[in-house]
Amino acid sequence: MKLLFFDIDETLIPSGGAYPPGVEDALRKTKEKGHKLFINTGRVRSNVEDYIFTDVFSGIVCGCGTHIIYEGNELLYRTLPRELCHDIALLCRKCNMYALFEHKNHTCYDAELPGNNDNPLVEYFRRSGRKLITDLEDPDFVFDKFTVWYNNRSDVLAFREGTKEHFTLIDREGDFYEMEPRGFSKASGMQFLMDYFGCGVEDVIAFGDSNNDIEMLKKAGTGIAMGNATDELKSIASFVTDDINHDGIRNALIKLKLI
């Protein structure tokens, strides 16, 4: 039995899109051979749509390893203390960093920070009926991990200094960072499930496309970068498959003799 882990955006599906033709069929054939397939994402569970998390997957690792579900059962969940959440939100306000704070059941953002209300993701969540909490003093303003954007008015150095004790920063390139609680990552989620199933690293396969997949691919016995992946991810992958729109996942599964 192999454990397979898949990033979502630009690995399983194009951002905001549907599964490319043939992907779900290839995944199902792999599952039918007795392997266990997991989504492994930086998204929290409330931000993973049901059309993505289908019954082809045995489970899901969410929120950069902070939340793990297997066959409908919650195996692990770790959120952050309310006081720390409040302090981090105030730091983002002070440093002019535009943040989305992600919890397994809701999304938080600071409505008093100019620019946050115009974030396209906020508008998408609002249209989708997601629960949004915008008041830092609300007792439910708590989160599991967060993402921040910056511009030429942001004090990035002060932000990085103020978060380094509790968070690991992943530079997603462009103008934003993904912030993982220290000790948690996509790789830590994989290790939890490796221990749970008693699997060695040789039985683990991971697929990704971006820099937040680096630790995941390093942890796997076989780490596969999509053809559309960042150069940094490609440089540490076991091999590079075709891109997301040219049967990248299916062709890799064939190469690995899993279908």
Short mmCIF file of C-alpha atoms in Angstrom, two decimals:
data_model
loop_
_atom_site.label_atom_id
_atom_site.label_comp_id
_atom_site.label_asym_id
_atom_site.label_seq_id
_atom_site.Cartn_x
_atom_site.Cartn_y
_atom_site.Cartn_z
CA MET A 1 0.00 0.00 0.00
CA LYS A 2 1.21 3.47 -0.92
CA LEU A 3 0.19 6.77 0.68
CA LEU A 4 -0.30 9.48 -1.93
CA PHE A 5 -0.56 13.18 -1.07
CA PHE A 6 -1.81 15.87 -3.43
CA ASP A 7 -1.72 19.64 -3.22
CA ILE A 8 -4.90 21.28 -4.56
CA ASP A 9 -4.31 24.52 -6.46
CA GLU A 10 -2.44 24.08 -9.74
CA THR A 11 -1.78 20.43 -8.87
CA LEU A 12 -5.19 18.73 -8.72
CA ILE A 13 -7.16 21.62 -10.19
CA PRO A 14 -6.42 24.98 -11.81
CA SER A 15 -7.07 27.75 -9.27
CA GLY A 16 -10.80 28.36 -9.10
CA GLY A 17 -11.50 25.68 -11.68
CA ALA A 18 -12.62 22.08 -11.99
CA TYR A 19 -10.67 18.85 -12.27
CA PRO A 20 -9.04 18.53 -15.71
CA PRO A 21 -10.44 15.64 -17.77
CA GLY A 22 -9.23 12.22 -16.70
CA VAL A 23 -7.75 13.19 -13.32
CA GLU A 24 -10.54 11.82 -11.12
CA ASP A 25 -10.66 8.59 -13.11
CA ALA A 26 -6.90 8.10 -12.71
CA LEU A 27 -7.14 8.77 -8.98
CA ARG A 28 -10.02 6.33 -8.59
CA LYS A 29 -8.12 3.58 -10.40
CA THR A 30 -5.19 4.14 -8.04
CA LYS A 31 -7.46 3.91 -5.01
CA GLU A 32 -9.06 0.72 -6.34
CA LYS A 33 -5.62 -0.91 -6.30
CA GLY A 34 -5.54 -0.54 -2.53
CA HIS A 35 -3.60 2.70 -2.15
CA LYS A 36 -4.71 5.55 0.11
CA LEU A 37 -5.04 9.02 -1.37
CA PHE A 38 -4.99 12.23 0.67
CA ILE A 39 -5.37 15.87 -0.16
CA ASN A 40 -2.56 17.81 1.53
CA THR A 41 -3.28 21.52 1.47
CA GLY A 42 -2.55 24.82 3.10
CA ARG A 43 -6.28 25.53 2.92
CA VAL A 44 -8.32 25.00 6.08
CA ARG A 45 -11.25 22.60 5.85
CA SER A 46 -13.87 25.34 5.50
CA ASN A 47 -12.10 26.50 2.34
CA VAL A 48 -12.01 23.12 0.59
CA GLU A 49 -15.12 22.80 -1.54
CA ASP A 50 -16.97 19.48 -1.58
CA TYR A 51 -16.42 19.05 -5.32
CA ILE A 52 -12.68 18.91 -4.61
CA PHE A 53 -12.77 16.59 -1.60
CA THR A 54 -14.60 13.69 -3.21
CA ASP A 55 -14.89 10.06 -2.12
CA VAL A 56 -11.81 9.19 -4.16
CA PHE A 57 -9.78 10.47 -1.21
CA SER A 58 -9.36 8.54 2.02
CA GLY A 59 -8.78 11.74 3.93
CA ILE A 60 -7.38 15.24 4.00
CA VAL A 61 -4.53 17.13 5.66
CA CYS A 62 -5.65 20.75 6.06
CA GLY A 63 -4.22 24.02 7.28
CA CYS A 64 -0.57 23.10 6.78
CA GLY A 65 -0.78 19.96 8.92
CA THR A 66 -2.92 21.43 11.71
CA HIS A 67 -6.03 19.38 10.89
CA ILE A 68 -6.14 15.75 9.72
CA ILE A 69 -9.27 13.79 8.80
CA TYR A 70 -9.33 10.13 7.79
CA GLU A 71 -12.51 8.40 6.62
CA GLY A 72 -14.62 11.09 8.25
CA ASN A 73 -12.84 10.93 11.62
CA GLU A 74 -10.81 13.83 12.97
CA LEU A 75 -7.42 12.40 13.93
CA LEU A 76 -5.70 15.69 14.79
CA TYR A 77 -6.65 19.32 15.22
CA ARG A 78 -4.58 22.18 16.57
CA THR A 79 -5.74 25.79 16.69
CA LEU A 80 -4.03 28.85 18.17
CA PRO A 81 -4.66 30.57 21.53
CA ARG A 82 -7.07 33.50 21.37
CA GLU A 83 -4.50 35.91 22.87
CA LEU A 84 -1.90 35.04 20.25
CA CYS A 85 -4.46 35.43 17.46
CA HIS A 86 -5.37 38.90 18.76
CA ASP A 87 -1.70 39.93 19.03
CA ILE A 88 -0.90 38.73 15.52
CA ALA A 89 -3.90 40.58 14.05
CA LEU A 90 -2.78 43.78 15.78
CA LEU A 91 0.75 43.27 14.44
CA CYS A 92 -0.61 42.93 10.90
CA ARG A 93 -2.56 46.16 11.39
CA LYS A 94 0.53 47.96 12.70
CA CYS A 95 2.71 46.68 9.85
CA ASN A 96 0.09 47.31 7.15
CA MET A 97 -0.01 43.63 6.17
CA TYR A 98 -3.29 42.48 4.62
CA ALA A 99 -4.19 39.14 6.18
CA LEU A 100 -6.71 36.35 5.95
CA PHE A 101 -6.79 34.36 9.19
CA GLU A 102 -8.00 30.82 8.56
CA HIS A 103 -9.90 28.56 10.97
CA LYS A 104 -11.38 25.16 10.19
CA ASN A 105 -14.90 26.61 10.51
CA HIS A 106 -14.52 30.24 9.43
CA THR A 107 -12.30 33.00 8.05
CA CYS A 108 -11.24 36.14 9.92
CA TYR A 109 -9.93 39.46 8.65
CA ASP A 110 -9.43 42.93 10.06
CA ALA A 111 -12.16 45.14 8.57
CA GLU A 112 -10.50 48.25 10.02
CA LEU A 113 -7.35 47.82 7.93
CA PRO A 114 -7.84 49.64 4.61
CA GLY A 115 -7.60 47.27 1.69
CA ASN A 116 -8.73 44.10 3.45
CA ASN A 117 -12.36 44.64 2.46
CA ASP A 118 -11.28 44.79 -1.19
CA ASN A 119 -9.45 41.47 -1.14
CA PRO A 120 -10.96 39.33 -3.95
CA LEU A 121 -10.87 36.28 -1.68
CA VAL A 122 -12.98 38.10 0.91
CA GLU A 123 -15.55 38.87 -1.75
CA TYR A 124 -15.49 35.25 -2.94
CA PHE A 125 -16.00 33.95 0.61
CA ARG A 126 -18.82 36.43 1.13
CA ARG A 127 -20.60 35.32 -2.05
CA SER A 128 -20.10 31.68 -1.08
CA GLY A 129 -21.82 32.17 2.26
CA ARG A 130 -18.70 31.45 4.31
CA LYS A 131 -18.68 32.58 7.92
CA LEU A 132 -16.57 35.75 8.16
CA ILE A 133 -15.42 37.37 11.42
CA THR A 134 -14.07 40.91 11.05
CA ASP A 135 -13.88 42.32 14.60
CA LEU A 136 -10.60 41.66 16.41
CA GLU A 137 -12.42 41.89 19.75
CA ASP A 138 -14.88 39.14 18.86
CA PRO A 139 -14.07 36.12 21.10
CA ASP A 140 -14.41 33.91 18.01
CA PHE A 141 -11.61 35.79 16.24
CA VAL A 142 -9.30 32.76 16.40
CA PHE A 143 -7.47 30.92 13.66
CA ASP A 144 -5.27 27.95 12.82
CA LYS A 145 -2.87 29.62 10.31
CA PHE A 146 -2.90 32.66 8.09
CA THR A 147 -1.83 34.26 4.84
CA VAL A 148 -0.62 37.85 4.36
CA TRP A 149 -0.10 40.21 1.46
CA TYR A 150 2.25 43.20 1.46
CA ASN A 151 2.95 46.32 -0.60
CA ASN A 152 5.35 49.26 -0.60
CA ARG A 153 3.67 50.68 2.53
CA SER A 154 4.10 47.46 4.55
CA ASP A 155 6.73 47.08 7.26
CA VAL A 156 7.74 43.57 6.23
CA LEU A 157 10.84 43.41 8.44
CA ALA A 158 8.86 44.26 11.61
CA PHE A 159 6.21 41.72 10.63
CA ARG A 160 8.77 38.97 10.13
CA GLU A 161 10.48 39.79 13.41
CA GLY A 162 7.16 39.81 15.28
CA THR A 163 5.99 36.45 13.96
CA LYS A 164 9.16 34.35 13.89
CA GLU A 165 8.73 32.91 17.39
CA HIS A 166 5.38 31.28 16.65
CA PHE A 167 5.25 30.89 12.87
CA THR A 168 7.26 29.58 9.94
CA LEU A 169 7.09 31.89 6.93
CA ILE A 170 6.71 30.43 3.43
CA ASP A 171 7.50 32.91 0.66
CA ARG A 172 4.89 32.19 -1.99
CA GLU A 173 6.62 34.66 -4.35
CA GLY A 174 4.98 37.76 -5.73
CA ASP A 175 3.56 39.67 -2.79
CA PHE A 176 2.36 37.20 -0.18
CA TYR A 177 3.47 34.84 2.56
CA GLU A 178 1.84 31.74 4.02
CA MET A 179 2.31 31.48 7.78
CA GLU A 180 2.46 28.01 9.39
CA PRO A 181 2.38 27.51 13.17
CA ARG A 182 5.82 26.32 14.22
CA GLY A 183 6.00 22.53 14.32
CA PHE A 184 3.24 22.10 11.74
CA SER A 185 3.46 21.79 7.97
CA LYS A 186 2.30 19.66 5.09
CA ALA A 187 5.30 17.46 5.92
CA SER A 188 4.30 17.07 9.58
CA GLY A 189 0.84 16.00 8.44
CA MET A 190 2.40 13.37 6.23
CA GLN A 191 4.57 12.12 9.10
CA PHE A 192 1.50 11.82 11.34
CA LEU A 193 -0.21 9.57 8.78
CA MET A 194 2.97 7.59 8.10
CA ASP A 195 3.10 6.81 11.81
CA TYR A 196 -0.64 6.12 11.92
CA PHE A 197 -0.42 3.52 9.13
CA GLY A 198 3.05 2.28 9.98
CA CYS A 199 4.40 3.21 6.55
CA GLY A 200 8.01 3.94 5.68
CA VAL A 201 9.12 6.85 3.54
CA GLU A 202 9.51 4.49 0.57
CA ASP A 203 5.72 4.07 0.55
CA VAL A 204 4.97 7.80 0.34
CA ILE A 205 4.38 9.77 -2.87
CA ALA A 206 3.63 13.50 -3.00
CA PHE A 207 2.53 15.84 -5.80
CA GLY A 208 2.90 19.62 -5.72
CA ASP A 209 3.54 22.77 -7.70
CA SER A 210 4.57 25.64 -5.40
CA ASN A 211 7.06 26.58 -2.72
CA ASN A 212 4.68 25.59 0.09
CA ASP A 213 5.08 22.02 -1.23
CA ILE A 214 8.86 21.91 -0.78
CA GLU A 215 8.85 20.24 2.64
CA MET A 216 6.13 17.83 1.49
CA LEU A 217 8.19 16.66 -1.50
CA LYS A 218 11.33 16.40 0.63
CA LYS A 219 9.49 14.22 3.16
CA ALA A 220 8.13 11.83 0.51
CA GLY A 221 10.05 8.87 -0.80
CA THR A 222 8.95 10.04 -4.25
CA GLY A 223 8.27 13.75 -4.68
CA ILE A 224 6.71 14.78 -7.98
CA ALA A 225 6.65 18.35 -9.27
CA MET A 226 4.03 19.34 -11.80
CA GLY A 227 5.30 20.69 -15.11
CA ASN A 228 3.88 24.07 -14.09
CA ALA A 229 5.72 24.02 -10.73
CA THR A 230 8.16 26.64 -9.51
CA ASP A 231 11.78 26.15 -10.45
CA GLU A 232 12.70 25.73 -6.78
CA LEU A 233 10.25 22.87 -6.35
CA LYS A 234 11.40 21.20 -9.56
CA SER A 235 14.98 21.32 -8.31
CA ILE A 236 14.23 19.08 -5.32
CA ALA A 237 11.68 16.73 -6.95
CA SER A 238 12.31 13.06 -7.70
CA PHE A 239 11.00 13.87 -11.16
CA VAL A 240 8.93 16.46 -13.01
CA THR A 241 5.73 15.32 -14.67
CA ASP A 242 3.67 17.14 -17.30
CA ASP A 243 1.73 20.24 -16.37
CA ILE A 244 -1.74 20.27 -14.85
CA ASN A 245 -3.53 20.71 -18.18
CA HIS A 246 -1.55 17.99 -19.97
CA ASP A 247 -2.27 14.89 -17.85
CA GLY A 248 0.50 15.55 -15.34
CA ILE A 249 -1.01 13.48 -12.53
CA ARG A 250 -2.25 10.65 -14.76
CA ASN A 251 1.08 10.35 -16.57
CA ALA A 252 2.98 10.25 -13.28
CA LEU A 253 0.71 7.53 -11.91
CA ILE A 254 1.31 5.51 -15.07
CA LYS A 255 5.07 6.01 -14.80
CA LEU A 256 4.93 4.79 -11.17
CA LYS A 257 2.86 1.75 -12.29
CA LEU A 258 0.00 2.71 -9.96
CA ILE A 259 -2.58 2.50 -12.73
#
